[in-house]
Amino acid sequence: EAGVAQSPRYKIIEKRQSVAFWCNPISGHATLYWYQQILGQGPKLLIQFQNNGVVDDSQLPKDRFSAERLKGVDSTLKIQPAKLEDSAVYLCASSLNRGSNEKLFFGSGTQLSVL
Amino acid sequence: GNSVTQMEGPVTLSEEAFLTINCTYTATGYPSLFWYVQYPGEGLQLLLKATKADDKGSNKGFEATYRKETTSFHLEKGSVQVSDSAVYFCALRNQRNTGFQKLVFGTGTRLLVSP
């Protein structure tokens, strides 16, 4: 079974520039998550989708971050404009559904460096 | 709120040594507890889980017991291998009948095993 695909693998931008990340979850997985993992910290949930609807975006900095999952399959996360503190690994994950014991499958992440 | 505290790394061991990585949690209600592992260059993978008090999760020689009295979920392995070198994340997710409960991660503990 194919895993969660993310691209690009690495991205280097200057502050105030824009950047977008793409995620293709495992086929049939209704729930998609974007996590931010800052160096030395655990992953922090930014946004969760159930199909194409947002379930939780309480920790998404909405003044600069946006995400969409228009057809309920793949998703994009955008940062505009980027700040130095956005340097992190952005992880996408998916699960079959959103129950408490659902197993999350993670992609390899996109490592963002903001200079 | 919900939180997870892990011992700081790196943990450096020789092959065949005994491993313990401490994890304690703070949560309201009755959370499910997880250990995720991140091998170099790969995404996080679920290693094991426990969904109620006194449950023992186990996988690949690793074990962790859900201790409600000490709010702990320590990861153990009797004999580590070089291939176990990775970052280990403890996590919790609260259980509710309705509504979304996010997965909360600890900061991760890097394990380095030398031959």
mmCIF file of C-alpha atoms in Angstrom:
data_model
loop_
_atom_site.group_PDB
_atom_site.id
_atom_site.type_symbol
_atom_site.label_atom_id
_atom_site.label_comp_id
_atom_site.label_asym_id
_atom_site.label_seq_id
_atom_site.Cartn_x
_atom_site.Cartn_y
_atom_site.Cartn_z
ATOM 1 C CA GLU A 1 0.000 0.000 0.000
ATOM 2 C CA ALA A 2 1.358 3.411 -0.933
ATOM 3 C CA GLY A 3 2.101 5.706 1.985
ATOM 4 C CA VAL A 4 1.431 9.379 2.523
ATOM 5 C CA ALA A 5 3.230 11.381 -0.157
ATOM 6 C CA GLN A 6 4.565 14.877 0.456
ATOM 7 C CA SER A 7 6.439 17.345 -1.696
ATOM 8 C CA PRO A 8 8.778 19.061 -1.853
ATOM 9 C CA ARG A 9 11.182 17.299 0.480
ATOM 10 C CA TYR A 10 13.130 20.465 1.221
ATOM 11 C CA LYS A 11 12.445 24.147 0.672
ATOM 12 C CA ILE A 12 14.576 27.198 1.380
ATOM 13 C CA ILE A 13 13.020 30.652 1.111
ATOM 14 C CA GLU A 14 13.636 34.146 2.374
ATOM 15 C CA LYS A 15 11.398 35.767 4.941
ATOM 16 C CA ARG A 16 8.291 37.429 3.557
ATOM 17 C CA GLN A 17 8.214 35.034 0.599
ATOM 18 C CA SER A 18 5.390 32.565 0.021
ATOM 19 C CA VAL A 19 5.610 28.786 0.035
ATOM 20 C CA ALA A 20 3.236 25.886 -0.526
ATOM 21 C CA PHE A 21 3.406 22.244 0.474
ATOM 22 C CA TRP A 22 1.475 19.384 -1.041
ATOM 23 C CA CYS A 23 0.199 16.166 0.507
ATOM 24 C CA ASN A 24 -1.468 13.105 -0.982
ATOM 25 C CA PRO A 25 -2.883 10.841 1.745
ATOM 26 C CA ILE A 26 -3.349 7.101 1.637
ATOM 27 C CA SER A 27 -6.206 6.180 -0.680
ATOM 28 C CA GLY A 28 -9.506 5.958 1.165
ATOM 29 C CA HIS A 29 -8.369 7.868 4.241
ATOM 30 C CA ALA A 30 -11.020 10.391 5.187
ATOM 31 C CA THR A 31 -8.987 12.299 7.762
ATOM 32 C CA LEU A 32 -5.944 14.405 6.906
ATOM 33 C CA TYR A 33 -3.693 16.280 9.318
ATOM 34 C CA TRP A 34 -0.970 18.901 8.965
ATOM 35 C CA TYR A 35 1.579 19.062 11.790
ATOM 36 C CA GLN A 36 4.419 21.505 12.385
ATOM 37 C CA GLN A 37 7.564 20.076 13.992
ATOM 38 C CA ILE A 38 10.041 22.702 15.129
ATOM 39 C CA LEU A 39 13.552 21.435 15.845
ATOM 40 C CA GLY A 40 13.719 19.948 19.339
ATOM 41 C CA GLN A 41 9.956 19.901 19.786
ATOM 42 C CA GLY A 42 7.212 17.389 19.225
ATOM 43 C CA PRO A 43 4.832 17.734 16.296
ATOM 44 C CA LYS A 44 2.046 20.262 16.826
ATOM 45 C CA LEU A 45 -1.261 19.932 15.019
ATOM 46 C CA LEU A 46 -1.989 22.858 12.705
ATOM 47 C CA ILE A 47 -5.162 21.699 11.006
ATOM 48 C CA GLN A 48 -7.282 18.607 10.591
ATOM 49 C CA PHE A 49 -9.657 17.822 7.735
ATOM 50 C CA GLN A 50 -12.467 15.307 7.673
ATOM 51 C CA ASN A 51 -13.015 14.733 3.946
ATOM 52 C CA ASN A 52 -12.991 18.294 2.610
ATOM 53 C CA GLY A 53 -14.196 19.993 5.791
ATOM 54 C CA VAL A 54 -12.066 21.525 8.554
ATOM 55 C CA VAL A 55 -12.468 19.793 11.933
ATOM 56 C CA ASP A 56 -9.884 21.731 13.932
ATOM 57 C CA ASP A 57 -7.710 24.692 12.957
ATOM 58 C CA SER A 58 -7.394 26.214 16.413
ATOM 59 C CA GLN A 59 -3.569 26.269 16.295
ATOM 60 C CA LEU A 60 -3.225 27.474 12.715
ATOM 61 C CA PRO A 61 -1.844 31.055 12.493
ATOM 62 C CA LYS A 62 -4.583 32.151 10.146
ATOM 63 C CA ASP A 63 -3.036 35.531 9.383
ATOM 64 C CA ARG A 64 -0.338 33.784 7.348
ATOM 65 C CA PHE A 65 -1.179 30.083 7.063
ATOM 66 C CA SER A 66 -3.931 28.574 4.944
ATOM 67 C CA ALA A 67 -4.806 25.045 3.932
ATOM 68 C CA GLU A 68 -7.330 23.415 1.670
ATOM 69 C CA ARG A 69 -8.515 19.984 0.695
ATOM 70 C CA LEU A 70 -10.960 20.839 -2.039
ATOM 71 C CA LYS A 71 -11.862 17.383 -3.328
ATOM 72 C CA GLY A 72 -11.396 15.557 -0.066
ATOM 73 C CA VAL A 73 -8.221 13.854 -1.273
ATOM 74 C CA ASP A 74 -4.949 15.739 -1.559
ATOM 75 C CA SER A 75 -4.222 18.909 0.354
ATOM 76 C CA THR A 76 -2.033 22.007 0.177
ATOM 77 C CA LEU A 77 -0.665 24.081 3.038
ATOM 78 C CA LYS A 78 0.449 27.627 2.262
ATOM 79 C CA ILE A 79 2.429 30.203 4.200
ATOM 80 C CA GLN A 80 2.239 33.807 3.057
ATOM 81 C CA PRO A 81 4.337 35.675 4.077
ATOM 82 C CA ALA A 82 6.842 33.420 5.817
ATOM 83 C CA LYS A 83 8.642 34.386 9.003
ATOM 84 C CA LEU A 84 11.918 33.107 10.418
ATOM 85 C CA GLU A 85 10.053 31.205 13.139
ATOM 86 C CA ASP A 86 8.215 29.171 10.496
ATOM 87 C CA SER A 87 11.393 27.156 9.911
ATOM 88 C CA ALA A 88 10.307 23.609 10.737
ATOM 89 C CA VAL A 89 9.382 20.254 9.272
ATOM 90 C CA TYR A 90 5.787 20.178 8.049
ATOM 91 C CA LEU A 91 4.293 16.734 8.400
ATOM 92 C CA CYS A 92 1.185 15.461 6.723
ATOM 93 C CA ALA A 93 -0.647 12.465 8.133
ATOM 94 C CA SER A 94 -3.812 10.589 7.307
ATOM 95 C CA SER A 95 -6.093 8.090 8.994
ATOM 96 C CA LEU A 96 -9.042 6.044 7.900
ATOM 97 C CA ASN A 97 -11.316 8.066 10.132
ATOM 98 C CA ARG A 98 -11.084 10.332 13.167
ATOM 99 C CA GLY A 99 -11.760 8.000 16.107
ATOM 100 C CA SER A 100 -9.620 8.205 19.226
ATOM 101 C CA ASN A 101 -7.760 4.994 18.423
ATOM 102 C CA GLU A 102 -7.350 5.532 14.705
ATOM 103 C CA LYS A 103 -3.803 4.871 13.535
ATOM 104 C CA LEU A 104 -2.128 7.863 11.909
ATOM 105 C CA PHE A 105 0.174 7.320 8.940
ATOM 106 C CA PHE A 106 2.754 10.052 8.450
ATOM 107 C CA GLY A 107 4.576 11.275 5.371
ATOM 108 C CA SER A 108 8.307 12.017 5.417
ATOM 109 C CA GLY A 109 7.666 15.724 5.770
ATOM 110 C CA THR A 110 8.796 18.920 4.083
ATOM 111 C CA GLN A 111 11.725 20.642 5.750
ATOM 112 C CA LEU A 112 11.332 24.416 5.454
ATOM 113 C CA SER A 113 14.170 26.832 6.113
ATOM 114 C CA VAL A 114 13.300 30.525 6.216
ATOM 115 C CA LEU A 115 16.356 32.790 5.917
ATOM 116 C CA GLY B 1 -4.835 20.805 29.383
ATOM 117 C CA ASN B 2 -3.243 17.692 27.962
ATOM 118 C CA SER B 3 0.540 17.375 27.880
ATOM 119 C CA VAL B 4 3.314 14.809 27.624
ATOM 120 C CA THR B 5 6.758 14.993 29.203
ATOM 121 C CA GLN B 6 9.624 12.841 27.974
ATOM 122 C CA MET B 7 13.164 12.409 29.206
ATOM 123 C CA GLU B 8 15.665 14.461 27.273
ATOM 124 C CA GLY B 9 18.082 12.782 24.956
ATOM 125 C CA PRO B 10 20.164 11.668 23.426
ATOM 126 C CA VAL B 11 20.158 8.283 25.058
ATOM 127 C CA THR B 12 23.366 6.510 24.072
ATOM 128 C CA LEU B 13 23.614 2.747 24.524
ATOM 129 C CA SER B 14 25.696 -0.163 23.358
ATOM 130 C CA GLU B 15 24.077 -2.959 21.412
ATOM 131 C CA GLU B 16 22.184 -5.476 23.594
ATOM 132 C CA ALA B 17 21.815 -2.989 26.464
ATOM 133 C CA PHE B 18 18.497 -2.472 28.261
ATOM 134 C CA LEU B 19 16.491 0.582 27.236
ATOM 135 C CA THR B 20 14.095 2.736 29.210
ATOM 136 C CA ILE B 21 12.676 6.007 27.911
ATOM 137 C CA ASN B 22 10.512 7.744 30.483
ATOM 138 C CA CYS B 23 7.197 9.344 29.619
ATOM 139 C CA THR B 24 4.663 10.948 31.930
ATOM 140 C CA TYR B 25 1.440 12.650 31.001
ATOM 141 C CA THR B 26 -1.156 15.112 32.214
ATOM 142 C CA ALA B 27 -4.680 14.690 30.935
ATOM 143 C CA THR B 28 -8.286 15.034 31.874
ATOM 144 C CA GLY B 29 -10.326 11.887 31.585
ATOM 145 C CA TYR B 30 -8.954 8.651 30.202
ATOM 146 C CA PRO B 31 -6.500 9.144 27.351
ATOM 147 C CA SER B 32 -5.116 6.592 24.948
ATOM 148 C CA LEU B 33 -1.331 6.512 24.997
ATOM 149 C CA PHE B 34 1.048 5.946 22.100
ATOM 150 C CA TRP B 35 4.711 5.609 21.219
ATOM 151 C CA TYR B 36 5.719 6.747 17.745
ATOM 152 C CA VAL B 37 9.178 6.222 16.228
ATOM 153 C CA GLN B 38 10.922 8.314 13.583
ATOM 154 C CA TYR B 39 13.818 6.635 11.788
ATOM 155 C CA PRO B 40 16.323 8.898 9.986
ATOM 156 C CA GLY B 41 14.806 10.347 6.822
ATOM 157 C CA GLU B 42 11.413 8.763 7.400
ATOM 158 C CA GLY B 43 8.019 9.812 8.727
ATOM 159 C CA LEU B 44 6.690 8.953 12.169
ATOM 160 C CA GLN B 45 5.379 5.426 12.596
ATOM 161 C CA LEU B 46 3.168 4.052 15.315
ATOM 162 C CA LEU B 47 5.249 1.711 17.463
ATOM 163 C CA LEU B 48 2.711 0.662 20.095
ATOM 164 C CA LYS B 49 -0.329 1.883 21.990
ATOM 165 C CA ALA B 50 -2.447 1.282 25.089
ATOM 166 C CA THR B 51 -6.005 2.428 25.491
ATOM 167 C CA LYS B 52 -6.757 1.869 29.184
ATOM 168 C CA ALA B 53 -5.076 1.565 32.552
ATOM 169 C CA ASP B 54 -2.811 -1.475 33.055
ATOM 170 C CA ASP B 55 -2.825 -2.239 29.332
ATOM 171 C CA LYS B 56 0.562 -3.214 27.934
ATOM 172 C CA GLY B 57 1.412 -2.252 24.378
ATOM 173 C CA SER B 58 4.142 -4.215 22.637
ATOM 174 C CA ASN B 59 5.795 -4.382 19.227
ATOM 175 C CA LYS B 60 9.224 -5.314 17.837
ATOM 176 C CA GLY B 61 10.500 -6.185 21.324
ATOM 177 C CA PHE B 62 9.426 -2.824 22.761
ATOM 178 C CA GLU B 63 6.899 -2.640 25.600
ATOM 179 C CA ALA B 64 5.098 0.068 27.532
ATOM 180 C CA THR B 65 2.542 -0.278 30.330
ATOM 181 C CA TYR B 66 -0.206 2.305 30.941
ATOM 182 C CA ARG B 67 0.169 3.242 34.626
ATOM 183 C CA LYS B 68 -2.675 5.478 35.717
ATOM 184 C CA GLU B 69 -1.468 5.718 39.324
ATOM 185 C CA THR B 70 1.833 7.256 38.223
ATOM 186 C CA THR B 71 0.497 8.789 34.969
ATOM 187 C CA SER B 72 3.338 7.122 33.099
ATOM 188 C CA PHE B 73 3.912 5.146 29.912
ATOM 189 C CA HIS B 74 7.620 4.303 29.923
ATOM 190 C CA LEU B 75 9.087 2.589 26.871
ATOM 191 C CA GLU B 76 11.342 -0.434 27.463
ATOM 192 C CA LYS B 77 13.314 -2.926 25.438
ATOM 193 C CA GLY B 78 15.418 -5.707 26.849
ATOM 194 C CA SER B 79 18.163 -5.711 24.212
ATOM 195 C CA VAL B 80 18.549 -2.835 21.752
ATOM 196 C CA GLN B 81 20.015 -3.118 18.282
ATOM 197 C CA VAL B 82 21.825 -0.580 16.126
ATOM 198 C CA SER B 83 18.736 -0.507 13.914
ATOM 199 C CA ASP B 84 16.701 0.862 16.842
ATOM 200 C CA SER B 85 18.543 4.183 16.565
ATOM 201 C CA ALA B 86 15.774 6.723 15.997
ATOM 202 C CA VAL B 87 13.736 9.430 17.710
ATOM 203 C CA TYR B 88 10.930 8.145 19.935
ATOM 204 C CA PHE B 89 7.828 10.231 20.653
ATOM 205 C CA CYS B 90 5.346 9.605 23.419
ATOM 206 C CA ALA B 91 1.824 10.875 22.683
ATOM 207 C CA LEU B 92 -1.674 10.903 24.072
ATOM 208 C CA ARG B 93 -5.136 11.334 22.703
ATOM 209 C CA ASN B 94 -8.126 11.816 24.910
ATOM 210 C CA GLN B 95 -11.155 9.644 24.375
ATOM 211 C CA ARG B 96 -14.598 11.073 24.087
ATOM 212 C CA ASN B 97 -17.800 9.790 22.647
ATOM 213 C CA THR B 98 -18.177 12.818 20.447
ATOM 214 C CA GLY B 99 -16.001 15.578 19.137
ATOM 215 C CA PHE B 100 -12.461 15.714 17.923
ATOM 216 C CA GLN B 101 -9.522 15.052 20.196
ATOM 217 C CA LYS B 102 -6.105 15.903 18.874
ATOM 218 C CA LEU B 103 -2.976 13.809 19.279
ATOM 219 C CA VAL B 104 -0.548 15.573 21.661
ATOM 220 C CA PHE B 105 3.136 14.693 21.350
ATOM 221 C CA GLY B 106 6.089 14.927 23.692
ATOM 222 C CA THR B 107 9.313 16.545 22.534
ATOM 223 C CA GLY B 108 10.925 13.276 21.465
ATOM 224 C CA THR B 109 13.944 11.322 22.736
ATOM 225 C CA ARG B 110 16.794 10.447 20.400
ATOM 226 C CA LEU B 111 18.238 6.962 20.867
ATOM 227 C CA LEU B 112 21.727 6.191 19.569
ATOM 228 C CA VAL B 113 22.860 2.564 19.671
ATOM 229 C CA SER B 114 26.488 1.742 18.928
ATOM 230 C CA PRO B 115 27.837 -1.671 17.897
#
